[in-house]
Short mmCIF file of C-alpha atoms and ligand atoms in Angstrom, two decimals:
data_model
loop_
_atom_site.label_atom_id
_atom_site.label_comp_id
_atom_site.label_asym_id
_atom_site.label_seq_id
_atom_site.Cartn_x
_atom_site.Cartn_y
_atom_site.Cartn_z
CA MET W 1 94.28 125.92 138.41
CA THR W 2 91.00 124.51 137.14
CA ASP W 3 89.30 127.46 138.55
CA THR W 4 91.32 130.13 136.44
CA ALA W 5 91.08 127.94 133.27
CA LYS W 6 89.29 129.79 130.47
CA THR W 7 86.04 128.48 129.19
CA PHE W 8 85.93 127.87 125.30
CA GLN W 9 82.89 127.65 123.12
CA ASN W 10 81.61 126.25 119.92
CA PHE W 11 81.33 128.00 116.72
CA VAL W 12 78.10 127.42 115.54
CA GLY W 13 75.67 129.78 113.12
CA GLY W 14 78.36 132.12 112.51
CA GLN W 15 78.92 132.78 116.18
CA TRP W 16 80.85 131.50 119.11
CA VAL W 17 78.28 130.05 121.27
CA ALA W 18 78.24 127.79 124.59
CA PRO W 19 77.17 124.34 124.13
CA GLN W 20 73.12 123.64 124.69
CA SER W 21 74.16 120.72 126.54
CA GLY W 22 75.52 123.01 129.22
CA GLU W 23 78.62 120.75 129.99
CA HIS W 24 82.28 120.88 129.63
CA PHE W 25 85.38 118.78 129.91
CA ASP W 26 88.80 120.09 130.93
CA ASN W 27 91.80 120.12 128.26
CA VAL W 28 94.74 118.85 130.36
CA ASN W 29 98.48 119.11 129.70
CA PRO W 30 99.72 115.35 129.22
CA ALA W 31 103.21 116.46 130.32
CA ASP W 32 101.88 117.83 133.48
CA THR W 33 98.36 117.12 134.40
CA ARG W 34 98.30 120.15 136.91
CA ASP W 35 98.28 122.40 134.05
CA ILE W 36 94.56 122.76 132.71
CA ILE W 37 94.39 124.48 129.20
CA GLY W 38 90.93 125.22 129.41
CA ARG W 39 87.26 124.06 129.64
CA PHE W 40 85.74 122.90 126.36
CA PRO W 41 82.08 122.28 125.34
CA LEU W 42 80.89 118.66 125.70
CA SER W 43 78.42 119.15 122.92
CA ASN W 44 75.73 116.83 122.21
CA ALA W 45 73.20 116.14 119.31
CA ALA W 46 71.18 119.28 119.66
CA ASP W 47 74.75 121.05 119.02
CA VAL W 48 75.62 118.91 116.00
CA ALA W 49 71.98 119.88 114.77
CA ALA W 50 72.44 123.58 114.99
CA ALA W 51 75.94 123.04 113.41
CA VAL W 52 74.62 121.18 110.55
CA ALA W 53 71.84 123.64 109.67
CA SER W 54 74.22 126.28 109.68
CA ALA W 55 76.71 124.54 107.49
CA GLU W 56 73.66 124.05 105.27
CA ARG W 57 73.30 127.93 104.67
CA GLY W 58 76.79 127.94 104.52
CA PHE W 59 77.22 125.49 101.72
CA GLU W 60 74.45 127.59 99.68
CA LEU W 61 76.90 130.57 99.53
CA TRP W 62 80.02 128.91 99.29
CA ARG W 63 79.26 126.63 96.55
CA ARG W 64 78.30 129.74 94.28
CA THR W 65 81.76 131.20 95.16
CA PRO W 66 84.02 130.54 92.27
CA ALA W 67 86.74 127.91 93.11
CA PRO W 68 89.58 130.41 92.53
CA ALA W 69 88.10 132.61 95.14
CA ARG W 70 87.67 130.08 97.69
CA GLY W 71 91.39 129.16 96.93
CA ASP W 72 92.28 132.72 97.88
CA VAL W 73 90.77 132.04 101.38
CA LEU W 74 92.86 129.13 101.78
CA ARG W 75 96.05 131.17 100.75
CA ARG W 76 95.52 133.65 103.44
CA VAL W 77 94.96 130.89 105.78
CA GLY W 78 98.42 129.69 105.15
CA ASP W 79 100.01 133.02 105.43
CA ILE W 80 98.40 133.41 108.72
CA LEU W 81 99.69 129.86 109.81
CA SER W 82 102.97 130.75 108.54
CA SER W 83 103.15 133.86 110.60
CA ARG W 84 102.19 132.40 113.84
CA LYS W 85 103.95 128.89 113.32
CA GLU W 86 105.79 129.46 116.42
CA GLU W 87 103.27 130.42 118.92
CA ILE W 88 100.72 127.61 117.40
CA ALA W 89 103.41 124.97 117.90
CA ASP W 90 103.90 125.88 121.54
CA LEU W 91 100.14 125.56 122.46
CA MET W 92 100.00 122.29 120.54
CA THR W 93 102.90 120.81 122.44
CA ARG W 94 101.15 122.16 125.70
CA GLU W 95 98.04 120.24 125.03
CA MET W 96 99.40 117.07 122.86
CA GLY W 97 102.87 116.52 124.26
CA LYS W 98 105.18 116.08 121.38
CA PRO W 99 108.30 118.07 121.36
CA LEU W 100 108.39 121.37 119.54
CA ALA W 101 110.13 120.35 116.56
CA GLU W 102 107.31 118.05 115.74
CA THR W 103 104.70 120.29 116.58
CA ARG W 104 106.57 122.92 114.26
CA GLY W 105 106.38 119.94 111.62
CA ASP W 106 102.73 119.63 112.23
CA VAL W 107 102.01 123.31 111.69
CA GLN W 108 104.17 123.43 108.31
CA GLU W 109 101.99 120.15 107.05
CA GLY W 110 99.35 122.74 107.37
CA ILE W 111 100.87 125.56 105.57
CA ASP W 112 101.74 123.09 102.96
CA THR W 113 98.73 121.86 102.51
CA ALA W 114 97.06 125.21 102.43
CA PHE W 115 99.04 126.60 99.66
CA TYR W 116 98.45 123.38 97.50
CA ALA W 117 94.93 123.90 98.04
CA ALA W 118 95.03 127.56 97.08
CA THR W 119 96.66 126.69 93.86
CA GLU W 120 94.03 123.72 93.12
CA GLY W 121 91.30 126.24 93.21
CA ARG W 122 92.56 127.16 89.83
CA ARG W 123 92.55 123.66 88.36
CA LEU W 124 89.94 121.06 89.78
CA PHE W 125 90.27 119.33 86.31
CA GLY W 126 87.80 117.86 84.50
CA HIS W 127 87.80 116.06 81.09
CA THR W 128 86.68 117.13 77.65
CA VAL W 129 86.43 114.33 75.48
CA PRO W 130 85.10 113.68 71.69
CA SER W 131 81.72 112.49 71.48
CA GLU W 132 80.63 109.59 69.39
CA LEU W 133 78.17 111.66 67.68
CA LYS W 134 78.61 114.75 65.35
CA ASN W 135 78.10 118.30 66.40
CA LYS W 136 77.99 117.07 70.09
CA TRP W 137 80.40 117.61 73.09
CA ALA W 138 80.72 115.58 76.02
CA MET W 139 82.79 116.59 79.10
CA SER W 140 83.28 115.98 83.03
CA PHE W 141 83.54 118.68 85.78
CA ARG W 142 83.35 118.59 89.44
CA ARG W 143 80.77 119.83 91.82
CA PRO W 144 80.68 120.00 95.44
CA ILE W 145 78.96 117.85 97.66
CA GLY W 146 77.36 119.50 100.62
CA VAL W 147 78.11 119.30 104.37
CA ALA W 148 81.29 117.53 105.13
CA GLY W 149 81.62 116.09 108.79
CA ILE W 150 85.12 116.09 109.89
CA ILE W 151 86.46 114.08 112.73
CA THR W 152 89.85 114.17 113.64
CA PRO W 153 92.47 112.60 116.01
CA PHE W 154 94.89 113.81 118.84
CA ASN W 155 98.13 113.03 117.20
CA PHE W 156 98.61 115.74 114.38
CA PRO W 157 96.14 118.33 115.94
CA MET W 158 96.79 120.98 113.00
CA ALA W 159 98.20 118.60 109.87
CA ILE W 160 95.19 116.01 109.78
CA PRO W 161 92.26 118.82 110.13
CA THR W 162 93.84 120.70 107.34
CA TRP W 163 94.20 117.47 105.18
CA LYS W 164 90.67 117.30 105.32
CA MET W 165 89.21 120.67 105.56
CA PHE W 166 91.38 122.68 103.17
CA PRO W 167 90.56 120.41 100.22
CA ALA W 168 86.88 120.12 101.03
CA LEU W 169 86.55 123.64 101.28
CA VAL W 170 88.25 124.47 97.98
CA CYS W 171 86.00 121.93 96.36
CA GLY W 172 82.96 124.09 97.81
CA ASN W 173 81.70 122.18 100.64
CA ALA W 174 80.77 123.46 104.18
CA CYS W 175 82.47 121.87 107.37
CA VAL W 176 81.12 120.61 110.54
CA PHE W 177 84.47 119.93 112.57
CA LYS W 178 84.85 117.84 115.66
CA PRO W 179 88.35 117.82 116.74
CA ALA W 180 89.65 115.20 119.25
CA GLU W 181 88.66 116.03 122.80
CA ASP W 182 92.58 115.93 123.64
CA VAL W 183 93.36 118.83 121.45
CA PRO W 184 90.40 121.26 121.19
CA HIS W 185 92.65 124.15 121.65
CA THR W 186 94.31 123.60 118.12
CA GLY W 187 90.68 123.15 116.57
CA HIS W 188 89.88 126.37 118.13
CA VAL W 189 92.60 128.52 116.82
CA LEU W 190 92.28 126.94 113.30
CA VAL W 191 88.68 128.10 113.43
CA GLU W 192 89.82 131.55 114.58
CA ILE W 193 92.29 131.57 111.44
CA PHE W 194 89.76 130.33 109.00
CA LEU W 195 87.37 133.49 110.02
CA GLU W 196 90.42 135.90 109.98
CA ALA W 197 91.29 134.68 106.54
CA GLY W 198 87.82 135.74 105.31
CA LEU W 199 85.86 132.40 105.28
CA PRO W 200 82.19 133.19 105.21
CA PRO W 201 81.16 132.34 108.83
CA GLU W 202 78.51 129.51 108.19
CA VAL W 203 80.91 127.55 106.06
CA ILE W 204 82.97 126.39 108.98
CA ASN W 205 81.12 125.14 112.12
CA LEU W 206 83.06 123.79 115.21
CA VAL W 207 81.61 121.62 117.49
CA HIS W 208 83.88 120.31 120.72
CA GLY W 209 83.13 117.24 122.25
CA LYS W 210 83.68 113.23 122.74
CA GLY W 211 82.47 110.05 121.01
CA ALA W 212 78.63 111.20 121.21
CA ALA W 213 79.35 114.30 119.16
CA GLY W 214 81.22 112.33 116.66
CA ALA W 215 78.41 109.85 116.24
CA ALA W 216 75.65 112.74 116.01
CA ILE W 217 77.62 114.11 113.11
CA VAL W 218 77.92 110.62 111.37
CA GLU W 219 74.29 110.10 111.72
CA HIS W 220 72.95 113.19 110.81
CA PRO W 221 71.08 112.91 107.55
CA LYS W 222 72.18 116.02 106.16
CA VAL W 223 76.12 115.28 106.34
CA SER W 224 76.54 113.96 103.15
CA LEU W 225 80.10 113.06 103.41
CA VAL W 226 82.20 111.88 106.29
CA SER W 227 86.17 112.09 106.95
CA PHE W 228 87.31 110.32 109.95
CA THR W 229 90.68 109.44 111.21
CA GLY W 230 91.16 107.19 114.24
CA SER W 231 90.91 103.62 115.59
CA THR W 232 90.11 100.89 113.43
CA ALA W 233 87.26 99.78 115.98
CA THR W 234 85.61 103.33 115.98
CA GLY W 235 85.94 103.32 112.22
CA SER W 236 84.10 100.18 111.66
CA LYS W 237 81.35 101.55 113.49
CA VAL W 238 81.47 104.88 111.40
CA GLY W 239 81.66 102.73 108.47
CA ALA W 240 78.53 100.59 109.22
CA GLU W 241 76.45 103.94 109.65
CA CYS W 242 77.87 105.48 106.71
CA GLY W 243 76.93 102.50 104.85
CA ARG W 244 73.40 102.36 105.94
CA MET W 245 72.74 106.07 105.14
CA HIS W 246 74.50 105.83 101.72
CA LYS W 247 77.33 108.46 102.51
CA ARG W 248 80.74 109.02 101.14
CA LEU W 249 83.24 108.00 103.61
CA SER W 250 87.02 108.38 103.93
CA LEU W 251 88.53 106.39 106.69
CA GLU W 252 92.11 106.58 107.92
CA MET W 253 92.85 103.96 110.70
CA GLY W 254 95.35 101.90 112.26
CA GLY W 255 98.67 100.61 111.06
CA LYS W 256 101.37 98.05 112.42
CA ASN W 257 104.13 99.26 110.08
CA ALA W 258 107.61 97.64 109.55
CA MET W 259 111.08 98.67 108.80
CA ILE W 260 113.15 96.15 107.09
CA VAL W 261 116.95 96.18 107.58
CA LEU W 262 119.00 93.51 105.38
CA ASP W 263 122.36 92.81 105.97
CA ASP W 264 123.83 95.01 103.45
CA ALA W 265 121.98 98.22 104.62
CA ASN W 266 123.86 101.17 105.97
CA LEU W 267 123.44 100.47 109.62
CA GLU W 268 124.11 104.12 110.87
CA LEU W 269 121.35 105.51 108.74
CA ALA W 270 118.95 102.50 109.91
CA LEU W 271 119.65 103.44 113.36
CA GLU W 272 118.45 107.10 112.88
CA GLY W 273 115.58 105.84 111.02
CA ILE W 274 114.35 103.38 113.60
CA LEU W 275 114.99 105.85 116.50
CA TRP W 276 112.90 108.51 114.76
CA GLY W 277 110.28 105.91 113.32
CA ALA W 278 109.81 104.28 116.53
CA PHE W 279 110.12 106.62 119.33
CA GLY W 280 109.09 110.03 117.47
CA THR W 281 105.62 111.47 118.62
CA THR W 282 106.11 108.53 121.35
CA GLY W 283 104.91 106.07 118.84
CA GLN W 284 101.61 107.74 118.33
CA ARG W 285 101.35 107.73 114.73
CA CYS W 286 99.40 105.76 112.43
CA THR W 287 102.85 105.40 110.53
CA ALA W 288 104.98 104.78 113.43
CA THR W 289 107.37 102.14 112.97
CA SER W 290 106.22 99.47 115.49
CA ARG W 291 108.06 96.32 114.06
CA LEU W 292 111.73 96.21 113.06
CA ILE W 293 112.55 93.01 110.79
CA LEU W 294 116.12 92.46 110.80
CA GLN W 295 117.92 90.01 108.69
CA ALA W 296 119.87 87.29 110.52
CA GLY W 297 123.30 88.57 109.44
CA ILE W 298 123.19 91.95 111.39
CA HIS W 299 120.48 91.09 113.94
CA ASP W 300 122.51 91.08 117.05
CA LYS W 301 125.06 93.87 116.13
CA PHE W 302 122.09 96.20 115.17
CA VAL W 303 120.01 95.25 118.17
CA GLY W 304 123.12 96.14 120.30
CA MET W 305 123.40 99.56 118.55
CA LEU W 306 119.62 100.32 119.08
CA GLU W 307 119.72 99.57 122.73
CA ALA W 308 122.48 101.85 123.27
CA ARG W 309 121.00 104.83 121.48
CA ALA W 310 117.48 104.13 122.47
CA LYS W 311 118.32 104.15 126.16
CA LYS W 312 119.72 107.84 126.05
CA LEU W 313 116.89 109.18 124.61
CA VAL W 314 115.45 112.06 126.75
CA LEU W 315 111.93 112.05 128.01
CA GLY W 316 110.26 115.22 129.25
CA ASP W 317 108.08 118.11 128.47
CA GLY W 318 108.16 118.81 124.81
CA ARG W 319 108.37 122.64 125.44
CA LYS W 320 111.88 121.99 127.08
CA ALA W 321 114.94 122.15 124.72
CA GLY W 322 116.71 118.59 124.82
CA THR W 323 113.54 116.41 125.03
CA ASP W 324 113.70 113.90 122.48
CA VAL W 325 110.19 112.09 123.45
CA GLY W 326 107.23 113.57 125.07
CA PRO W 327 104.37 111.77 126.91
CA LEU W 328 101.65 109.56 125.92
CA ILE W 329 98.16 111.27 125.49
CA HIS W 330 96.34 110.04 128.57
CA ALA W 331 95.93 107.65 131.22
CA ASN W 332 94.07 105.19 129.07
CA ALA W 333 97.10 105.20 126.59
CA VAL W 334 99.51 104.44 129.35
CA ALA W 335 97.11 101.61 130.48
CA LYS W 336 96.93 100.09 126.71
CA VAL W 337 100.92 100.14 126.47
CA GLU W 338 101.30 98.48 130.04
CA LYS W 339 98.67 96.00 128.60
CA TYR W 340 100.92 95.18 125.65
CA VAL W 341 104.09 95.03 127.62
CA GLY W 342 102.25 91.97 129.54
CA ILE W 343 101.02 90.30 126.38
CA GLY W 344 104.72 90.35 125.15
CA LYS W 345 106.16 88.90 128.25
CA SER W 346 103.57 86.27 128.34
CA GLU W 347 104.15 85.40 124.85
CA GLY W 348 107.73 84.71 125.26
CA ALA W 349 109.32 87.72 123.72
CA GLU W 350 112.18 89.25 125.41
CA LEU W 351 112.14 92.53 126.96
CA ARG W 352 115.41 94.38 126.36
CA LEU W 353 114.56 97.97 127.07
CA GLY W 354 111.76 99.92 128.92
CA GLY W 355 108.78 98.38 129.66
CA ALA W 356 107.33 100.62 132.40
CA ARG W 357 106.15 104.11 133.00
CA ALA W 358 108.86 106.80 133.25
CA THR W 359 108.73 108.38 136.71
CA GLY W 360 110.89 110.59 138.93
CA GLY W 361 110.86 114.37 139.17
CA ALA W 362 108.47 116.17 136.80
CA LEU W 363 107.86 112.99 135.02
CA ASP W 364 105.61 111.87 137.85
CA HIS W 365 103.01 114.72 136.77
CA GLY W 366 102.58 113.40 133.29
CA PHE W 367 101.83 110.35 130.88
CA PHE W 368 105.53 109.06 130.45
CA PHE W 369 106.44 105.62 129.47
CA GLN W 370 110.12 104.41 128.69
CA PRO W 371 111.12 103.68 125.16
CA THR W 372 110.50 99.82 124.77
CA ILE W 373 112.20 97.32 122.83
CA PHE W 374 111.20 93.47 122.51
CA THR W 375 113.49 91.03 120.67
CA GLY W 376 112.43 87.41 119.55
CA VAL W 377 109.15 88.44 118.74
CA LYS W 378 107.46 85.74 116.73
CA ALA W 379 105.50 86.69 113.56
CA GLY W 380 101.95 85.98 114.32
CA SER W 381 101.96 86.77 118.04
CA ARG W 382 99.70 89.59 119.27
CA LEU W 383 102.58 91.80 120.19
CA GLU W 384 103.56 91.57 116.55
CA GLN W 385 100.03 91.95 115.14
CA GLU W 386 98.23 94.51 116.85
CA GLU W 387 98.32 98.18 116.98
CA ILE W 388 99.72 99.65 120.31
CA PHE W 389 100.08 103.40 119.49
CA GLY W 390 103.11 103.96 121.98
CA PRO W 391 106.73 103.65 122.35
CA VAL W 392 107.04 99.81 121.74
CA LEU W 393 108.98 98.13 119.32
CA SER W 394 108.86 94.76 118.25
CA VAL W 395 112.20 92.98 116.77
CA ILE W 396 111.59 89.93 114.44
CA LYS W 397 114.37 87.92 113.03
CA VAL W 398 114.20 86.57 109.42
CA VAL W 399 116.87 84.76 107.13
CA ASN W 400 116.26 87.05 104.02
CA ALA W 401 114.40 89.23 102.05
CA ASP W 402 111.41 87.01 101.11
CA GLU W 403 110.94 86.05 104.42
CA ALA W 404 111.02 89.76 105.52
CA PHE W 405 108.58 90.80 102.88
CA ARG W 406 106.18 87.95 103.90
CA VAL W 407 106.26 89.04 107.49
CA ASN W 408 105.67 92.72 106.59
CA ASN W 409 102.40 91.64 104.77
CA ASP W 410 101.20 89.11 107.04
CA VAL W 411 99.20 91.47 109.17
CA ALA W 412 95.85 93.23 108.96
CA TYR W 413 96.87 96.54 108.46
CA GLY W 414 98.70 98.31 105.62
CA LEU W 415 99.87 101.87 105.71
CA SER W 416 103.55 102.27 105.41
CA SER W 417 106.68 100.19 105.18
CA SER W 418 110.38 100.61 105.03
CA LEU W 419 113.38 98.88 103.46
CA TYR W 420 116.98 99.69 104.17
CA THR W 421 119.27 97.97 101.56
CA GLN W 422 121.89 99.04 98.78
CA ASN W 423 120.37 96.70 96.33
CA VAL W 424 118.56 98.59 93.64
CA ASN W 425 116.78 95.47 92.67
CA LEU W 426 115.32 94.72 96.26
CA ALA W 427 114.03 98.23 96.58
CA PHE W 428 112.07 98.17 93.29
CA ARG W 429 110.70 94.54 94.30
CA ALA W 430 109.79 95.97 97.67
CA MET W 431 107.80 98.90 96.10
CA ASN W 432 105.93 96.36 94.22
CA GLU W 433 105.44 93.60 96.75
CA LEU W 434 104.82 95.12 100.03
CA ASP W 435 101.17 95.45 100.86
CA ASN W 436 101.10 99.11 102.08
CA GLY W 437 99.98 102.45 100.78
CA ILE W 438 103.43 103.83 101.23
CA THR W 439 106.76 102.17 101.03
CA TYR W 440 109.89 104.15 101.84
CA ILE W 441 113.50 102.96 100.78
CA ASN W 442 116.20 104.12 103.08
CA ALA W 443 113.89 106.12 105.24
CA PRO W 444 111.50 105.14 108.07
CA THR W 445 107.91 104.58 108.06
CA ILE W 446 107.09 108.10 108.61
CA GLY W 447 107.49 111.49 106.91
CA ALA W 448 104.60 111.78 104.22
CA GLU W 449 104.80 114.72 102.25
CA ALA W 450 101.53 116.94 102.02
CA HIS W 451 101.31 116.94 98.04
CA LEU W 452 101.36 113.28 97.54
CA PRO W 453 98.38 110.82 98.29
CA PHE W 454 98.53 109.47 101.89
CA GLY W 455 96.58 106.30 103.04
CA GLY W 456 96.73 102.57 103.48
CA VAL W 457 95.27 99.15 102.28
CA LYS W 458 93.66 96.60 103.86
CA GLN W 459 92.03 97.10 107.54
CA THR W 460 93.95 100.93 107.35
CA GLY W 461 91.49 102.19 105.34
CA ASN W 462 88.57 102.27 102.75
CA GLY W 463 90.40 102.77 99.44
CA HIS W 464 90.74 106.52 99.66
CA ARG W 465 93.88 108.89 99.98
CA GLU W 466 94.31 111.97 101.53
CA GLY W 467 96.80 114.52 100.39
CA GLY W 468 97.96 115.38 97.27
CA TRP W 469 95.74 115.48 93.88
CA GLU W 470 93.44 112.53 94.95
CA VAL W 471 91.78 113.78 97.90
CA TYR W 472 90.12 116.14 95.50
CA GLU W 473 88.14 113.46 93.90
CA PHE W 474 86.71 112.55 97.37
CA TYR W 475 85.55 115.98 98.34
CA SER W 476 83.95 116.44 94.93
CA GLU W 477 81.42 114.80 92.83
CA THR W 478 82.03 114.03 89.13
CA LYS W 479 79.13 115.10 86.87
CA VAL W 480 78.80 114.84 83.23
CA GLY W 481 77.52 117.31 80.52
CA TYR W 482 76.77 116.72 77.07
CA VAL W 483 75.76 119.51 74.68
CA ASP W 484 74.32 118.41 71.19
CA PHE W 485 74.48 121.09 68.71
CA SER W 486 73.38 119.06 65.39
CA GLY W 487 69.41 120.16 65.96
CA ALA W 488 68.29 116.82 65.60
CA LEU W 489 67.90 113.74 67.74
CA GLN W 490 71.08 111.61 67.61
CA ARG W 491 70.73 108.18 69.48
CA ALA W 492 74.11 107.14 71.07
CA GLN W 493 75.00 103.46 70.33
CA ILE W 494 72.37 103.36 67.88
CA ASP W 495 72.31 106.17 65.13
CA ASN W 496 76.21 106.09 64.52
CA TYR W 497 76.46 102.39 64.10
C1 UN1 O 1 100.09 109.72 111.13
O1 UN1 O 1 100.89 108.73 110.94
O2 UN1 O 1 98.88 109.82 111.91
O3 UN1 O 1 104.08 110.82 107.50
C2 UN1 O 1 99.89 111.09 110.16
C3 UN1 O 1 103.92 111.52 108.56
C4 UN1 O 1 103.10 112.60 108.73
C5 UN1 O 1 101.88 112.54 109.04
C6 UN1 O 1 101.51 111.26 109.55
N1 UN1 O 1 103.30 113.61 107.68
O4 UN1 O 1 104.66 110.68 109.54
#
């Protein structure tokens, strides 16, 4: 099949071009590795340099385009995404694996982000405040920054690039975009849509490739800001380089998110929540529920309910009706999950379900792994502390809410958390006390909406948020203007005191 696979190009300098490296890599369907979607450029530093030079030209034009007009382009992007939602979801499932219902949601998140961005072009608020001096005005306003380096992960092939690029563009920046090497087709289609919507060509540049291309973007002196979503290990390297070069940087990294179920919880509701939170997207979300903290009174009953339902989850090709759980993204992901199953066993946790690759029939051709549940997991063990990014759930038993909150907080990450209870006082205490960027009450750890700030504390991020109103701060620089119309020198802090 490789011979018939289409060869794709980068988009640099306002045109579709072959990589200067001359090299390509295969984009493979993780549900069936015999299915090659296409060959994509394995770009090098020279490709990135050409993309940055193009983006600098694009920026000079785009920064002078009024923000409401920039927003109009994003509105057209939203319209096109809406009209092509089904077709794009299908190609996303083919290259990424998650079931169609999930890739439809992923496209919808892009649509929501587009329409929010479109109207933000008519806000981008600054402040006008009184001056301490007579006949003088003081105000703040937003300026674009320059060339934005956008490096995105495989798990939300549409939503995450849109979270970053739509606000970057509305604020007047130009982009150099490198989608994850596992999902380049979605990145290609998104760039086609930008162009169809009327984005001036050099404002967007697409450079496919692997880590070397990402590193070249981060290291390029003319890339003024970087937004990266991926592993904490890679994020540390990106952070060190951006620190050295004084770049503005937004990092969105790992999670070890917990759902807490207390004795008074609605267990049926919590059961639906944990199945979705732990095994949706095959556990490959930064927000996936990878720890289940159960109060002792309902522990055994709830584990029984969970096991009975989890073993009925249907694994398969996400494009087939009836599939609940798709494959992992690649062979390395399978190896990592296998490694953590071994770690869990060696730490004395009890393997209650799964723990191995899922095989037989069509599954033999993909990267399928059984939904896996460990009970008796000790707080502080590696299984309980480290991000796995797969369908592995660790169950921890606690005596009360205080202990549950402590266990939730005692990890290096802090993206999302969840509490199931009927007790309104505990619900509000949890929102104050759980060390996460997002806390859900009576809902699982996944399901963030595009118009609210998204991000985490501790090792999950570096203090920035995506989504909502906050992301517009990241993609713009605040400038202050003073206008003195008194006709005299007025010295602040001196002449008025
Ligand atoms: C991620 O977890 O990698 O909140 C992003 C959610 C989605 C986005 C998740 N809207 O689950």
